[in-house]
Amino acid sequence: MKKIIIIIESSSNYFDAYAENCPGVYGAGETVEETQKNVLEGLRLYIEQHKDHLPEILAGDYEIEYRYDVQSFLKRYSRQFSLSGLEVVTGINQKQLSHYVTGRKRPRKQTVEKIEKSIRNFAKDLSQVHFV
């Protein structure tokens, strides 16, 4: 199945989104959830307006994959993950993570990869939990 890749990025006041592999599809909002809804509405409108000349990726079935910059991810999951918890999971101190959340600093590529790998390993550990 084809994937529409939606990039969600954060600024100090809002989030914006765009389809990486389908030009012309955009969205924005005050929260990640609002931004996701808005970009899906943008996709719906794009399809409606271009139904006679749809790009190949929109012909037939497709799924949506969201990709976040670090700031957007941390803001999106700030209620589920505390900075102290993320410090344990990622090995990156809370002060540095706080700088990423606020946008005062942007992580280097190696740090982004470390955060992503750590989160994926944590998710893998959780997926293997079974209760009796």
PDB file of C-alpha atoms in Angstrom:
ATOM      1  CA  MET A   1       0.000   0.000   0.000  1.00  0.00           C
ATOM      2  CA  LYS A   2       1.195   3.508  -0.805  1.00  0.00           C
ATOM      3  CA  LYS A   3       2.033   5.904   2.021  1.00  0.00           C
ATOM      4  CA  ILE A   4       1.413   9.612   2.186  1.00  0.00           C
ATOM      5  CA  ILE A   5       4.233  10.939   4.371  1.00  0.00           C
ATOM      6  CA  ILE A   6       3.054  13.877   6.498  1.00  0.00           C
ATOM      7  CA  ILE A   7       5.804  15.942   8.113  1.00  0.00           C
ATOM      8  CA  ILE A   8       4.779  17.783  11.281  1.00  0.00           C
ATOM      9  CA  GLU A   9       7.021  20.579  12.488  1.00  0.00           C
ATOM     10  CA  SER A  10       6.776  22.951  15.415  1.00  0.00           C
ATOM     11  CA  SER A  11       7.403  26.642  15.800  1.00  0.00           C
ATOM     12  CA  SER A  12       7.020  28.738  18.923  1.00  0.00           C
ATOM     13  CA  ASN A  13       3.301  29.406  18.325  1.00  0.00           C
ATOM     14  CA  TYR A  14       1.887  26.611  16.186  1.00  0.00           C
ATOM     15  CA  PHE A  15       2.481  23.408  14.269  1.00  0.00           C
ATOM     16  CA  ASP A  16       2.541  23.057  10.529  1.00  0.00           C
ATOM     17  CA  ALA A  17       2.326  20.009   8.321  1.00  0.00           C
ATOM     18  CA  TYR A  18       2.853  19.095   4.705  1.00  0.00           C
ATOM     19  CA  ALA A  19       2.796  15.981   2.592  1.00  0.00           C
ATOM     20  CA  GLU A  20       6.405  15.213   1.754  1.00  0.00           C
ATOM     21  CA  ASN A  21       5.545  13.094  -1.255  1.00  0.00           C
ATOM     22  CA  CYS A  22       2.386  14.842  -2.466  1.00  0.00           C
ATOM     23  CA  PRO A  23       2.962  18.552  -3.190  1.00  0.00           C
ATOM     24  CA  GLY A  24       0.034  20.850  -2.492  1.00  0.00           C
ATOM     25  CA  VAL A  25      -1.174  19.246   0.740  1.00  0.00           C
ATOM     26  CA  TYR A  26      -0.690  21.403   3.845  1.00  0.00           C
ATOM     27  CA  GLY A  27      -2.115  22.003   7.299  1.00  0.00           C
ATOM     28  CA  ALA A  28      -1.518  23.901  10.532  1.00  0.00           C
ATOM     29  CA  GLY A  29      -2.850  24.182  14.048  1.00  0.00           C
ATOM     30  CA  GLU A  30      -2.205  25.100  17.639  1.00  0.00           C
ATOM     31  CA  THR A  31      -1.789  21.438  18.644  1.00  0.00           C
ATOM     32  CA  VAL A  32      -0.492  18.365  16.852  1.00  0.00           C
ATOM     33  CA  GLU A  33      -3.972  16.844  16.910  1.00  0.00           C
ATOM     34  CA  GLU A  34      -5.491  19.980  15.370  1.00  0.00           C
ATOM     35  CA  THR A  35      -2.730  20.003  12.773  1.00  0.00           C
ATOM     36  CA  GLN A  36      -3.353  16.358  11.878  1.00  0.00           C
ATOM     37  CA  LYS A  37      -7.064  17.068  11.377  1.00  0.00           C
ATOM     38  CA  ASN A  38      -6.274  20.162   9.340  1.00  0.00           C
ATOM     39  CA  VAL A  39      -3.805  18.422   7.032  1.00  0.00           C
ATOM     40  CA  LEU A  40      -6.291  15.576   6.471  1.00  0.00           C
ATOM     41  CA  GLU A  41      -8.900  18.180   5.548  1.00  0.00           C
ATOM     42  CA  GLY A  42      -6.311  19.744   3.225  1.00  0.00           C
ATOM     43  CA  LEU A  43      -5.760  16.340   1.638  1.00  0.00           C
ATOM     44  CA  ARG A  44      -9.518  15.862   1.212  1.00  0.00           C
ATOM     45  CA  LEU A  45      -9.849  19.280  -0.436  1.00  0.00           C
ATOM     46  CA  TYR A  46      -6.824  18.604  -2.646  1.00  0.00           C
ATOM     47  CA  ILE A  47      -8.377  15.346  -3.874  1.00  0.00           C
ATOM     48  CA  GLU A  48     -11.723  17.051  -4.435  1.00  0.00           C
ATOM     49  CA  GLN A  49     -10.169  19.905  -6.427  1.00  0.00           C
ATOM     50  CA  HIS A  50      -7.800  17.701  -8.456  1.00  0.00           C
ATOM     51  CA  LYS A  51      -9.966  14.608  -8.953  1.00  0.00           C
ATOM     52  CA  ASP A  52      -9.410  14.688 -12.718  1.00  0.00           C
ATOM     53  CA  HIS A  53      -5.597  14.900 -12.404  1.00  0.00           C
ATOM     54  CA  LEU A  54      -4.634  13.134  -9.202  1.00  0.00           C
ATOM     55  CA  PRO A  55      -1.002  12.273  -8.600  1.00  0.00           C
ATOM     56  CA  GLU A  56      -0.288   8.533  -8.772  1.00  0.00           C
ATOM     57  CA  ILE A  57       0.180   8.299  -5.014  1.00  0.00           C
ATOM     58  CA  LEU A  58      -3.443   9.355  -4.462  1.00  0.00           C
ATOM     59  CA  ALA A  59      -4.890   6.926  -6.982  1.00  0.00           C
ATOM     60  CA  GLY A  60      -6.292   3.932  -5.131  1.00  0.00           C
ATOM     61  CA  ASP A  61      -5.636   2.995  -1.537  1.00  0.00           C
ATOM     62  CA  TYR A  62      -3.024   4.715   0.595  1.00  0.00           C
ATOM     63  CA  GLU A  63      -2.215   5.165   4.249  1.00  0.00           C
ATOM     64  CA  ILE A  64      -0.968   8.150   6.213  1.00  0.00           C
ATOM     65  CA  GLU A  65       2.372   8.114   8.032  1.00  0.00           C
ATOM     66  CA  TYR A  66       3.198  11.003  10.343  1.00  0.00           C
ATOM     67  CA  ARG A  67       6.793  12.057  10.886  1.00  0.00           C
ATOM     68  CA  TYR A  68       7.755  14.592  13.506  1.00  0.00           C
ATOM     69  CA  ASP A  69      10.654  16.871  14.183  1.00  0.00           C
ATOM     70  CA  VAL A  70      11.960  16.338  17.730  1.00  0.00           C
ATOM     71  CA  GLN A  71      10.257  19.450  19.098  1.00  0.00           C
ATOM     72  CA  SER A  72       6.857  18.408  17.714  1.00  0.00           C
ATOM     73  CA  PHE A  73       7.241  14.862  19.025  1.00  0.00           C
ATOM     74  CA  LEU A  74       8.186  16.049  22.504  1.00  0.00           C
ATOM     75  CA  LYS A  75       5.295  18.527  22.570  1.00  0.00           C
ATOM     76  CA  ARG A  76       2.874  15.925  21.188  1.00  0.00           C
ATOM     77  CA  TYR A  77       3.678  13.369  23.880  1.00  0.00           C
ATOM     78  CA  SER A  78       4.473  15.726  26.773  1.00  0.00           C
ATOM     79  CA  ARG A  79       1.472  14.444  28.732  1.00  0.00           C
ATOM     80  CA  GLN A  80       2.516  10.806  28.292  1.00  0.00           C
ATOM     81  CA  PHE A  81       6.282  11.240  28.745  1.00  0.00           C
ATOM     82  CA  SER A  82       7.791  13.432  31.439  1.00  0.00           C
ATOM     83  CA  LEU A  83      11.223  14.896  30.795  1.00  0.00           C
ATOM     84  CA  SER A  84      12.572  12.812  33.668  1.00  0.00           C
ATOM     85  CA  GLY A  85      11.113   9.669  32.070  1.00  0.00           C
ATOM     86  CA  LEU A  86      12.541  10.615  28.695  1.00  0.00           C
ATOM     87  CA  GLU A  87      15.913  11.167  30.333  1.00  0.00           C
ATOM     88  CA  VAL A  88      15.828   7.570  31.560  1.00  0.00           C
ATOM     89  CA  VAL A  89      14.718   6.241  28.160  1.00  0.00           C
ATOM     90  CA  THR A  90      17.074   8.322  25.985  1.00  0.00           C
ATOM     91  CA  GLY A  91      20.034   9.064  28.233  1.00  0.00           C
ATOM     92  CA  ILE A  92      19.704  12.781  27.394  1.00  0.00           C
ATOM     93  CA  ASN A  93      19.418  15.058  30.418  1.00  0.00           C
ATOM     94  CA  GLN A  94      16.173  16.875  31.150  1.00  0.00           C
ATOM     95  CA  LYS A  95      17.642  20.342  30.679  1.00  0.00           C
ATOM     96  CA  GLN A  96      18.763  19.483  27.156  1.00  0.00           C
ATOM     97  CA  LEU A  97      15.393  17.891  26.354  1.00  0.00           C
ATOM     98  CA  SER A  98      13.709  21.036  27.674  1.00  0.00           C
ATOM     99  CA  HIS A  99      15.729  23.123  25.225  1.00  0.00           C
ATOM    100  CA  TYR A 100      14.459  20.901  22.396  1.00  0.00           C
ATOM    101  CA  VAL A 101      10.833  21.237  23.552  1.00  0.00           C
ATOM    102  CA  THR A 102      11.002  25.025  23.693  1.00  0.00           C
ATOM    103  CA  GLY A 103      12.948  25.357  20.451  1.00  0.00           C
ATOM    104  CA  ARG A 104      15.863  27.151  22.129  1.00  0.00           C
ATOM    105  CA  LYS A 105      18.120  24.481  20.687  1.00  0.00           C
ATOM    106  CA  ARG A 106      17.786  21.993  17.876  1.00  0.00           C
ATOM    107  CA  PRO A 107      19.323  18.548  18.302  1.00  0.00           C
ATOM    108  CA  ARG A 108      22.135  17.407  16.064  1.00  0.00           C
ATOM    109  CA  LYS A 109      21.424  14.600  13.626  1.00  0.00           C
ATOM    110  CA  GLN A 110      23.161  12.042  15.877  1.00  0.00           C
ATOM    111  CA  THR A 111      21.008  13.149  18.816  1.00  0.00           C
ATOM    112  CA  VAL A 112      17.826  12.886  16.745  1.00  0.00           C
ATOM    113  CA  GLU A 113      18.840   9.351  15.782  1.00  0.00           C
ATOM    114  CA  LYS A 114      19.605   8.506  19.431  1.00  0.00           C
ATOM    115  CA  ILE A 115      16.198   9.787  20.582  1.00  0.00           C
ATOM    116  CA  GLU A 116      14.372   7.896  17.839  1.00  0.00           C
ATOM    117  CA  LYS A 117      16.249   4.661  18.485  1.00  0.00           C
ATOM    118  CA  SER A 118      15.661   4.931  22.234  1.00  0.00           C
ATOM    119  CA  ILE A 119      11.925   5.569  21.789  1.00  0.00           C
ATOM    120  CA  ARG A 120      11.629   2.641  19.360  1.00  0.00           C
ATOM    121  CA  ASN A 121      13.463   0.315  21.770  1.00  0.00           C
ATOM    122  CA  PHE A 122      11.188   1.446  24.597  1.00  0.00           C
ATOM    123  CA  ALA A 123       8.118   0.832  22.418  1.00  0.00           C
ATOM    124  CA  LYS A 124       9.460  -2.611  21.506  1.00  0.00           C
ATOM    125  CA  ASP A 125       9.921  -3.438  25.195  1.00  0.00           C
ATOM    126  CA  LEU A 126       6.359  -2.308  25.918  1.00  0.00           C
ATOM    127  CA  SER A 127       4.966  -4.340  23.007  1.00  0.00           C
ATOM    128  CA  GLN A 128       6.362  -7.473  24.639  1.00  0.00           C
ATOM    129  CA  VAL A 129       4.554  -6.920  27.941  1.00  0.00           C
ATOM    130  CA  HIS A 130       1.782  -9.409  28.774  1.00  0.00           C
ATOM    131  CA  PHE A 131      -0.266  -9.491  31.941  1.00  0.00           C
ATOM    132  CA  VAL A 132      -1.526 -12.623  33.654  1.00  0.00           C
TER     133      VAL A 132
END
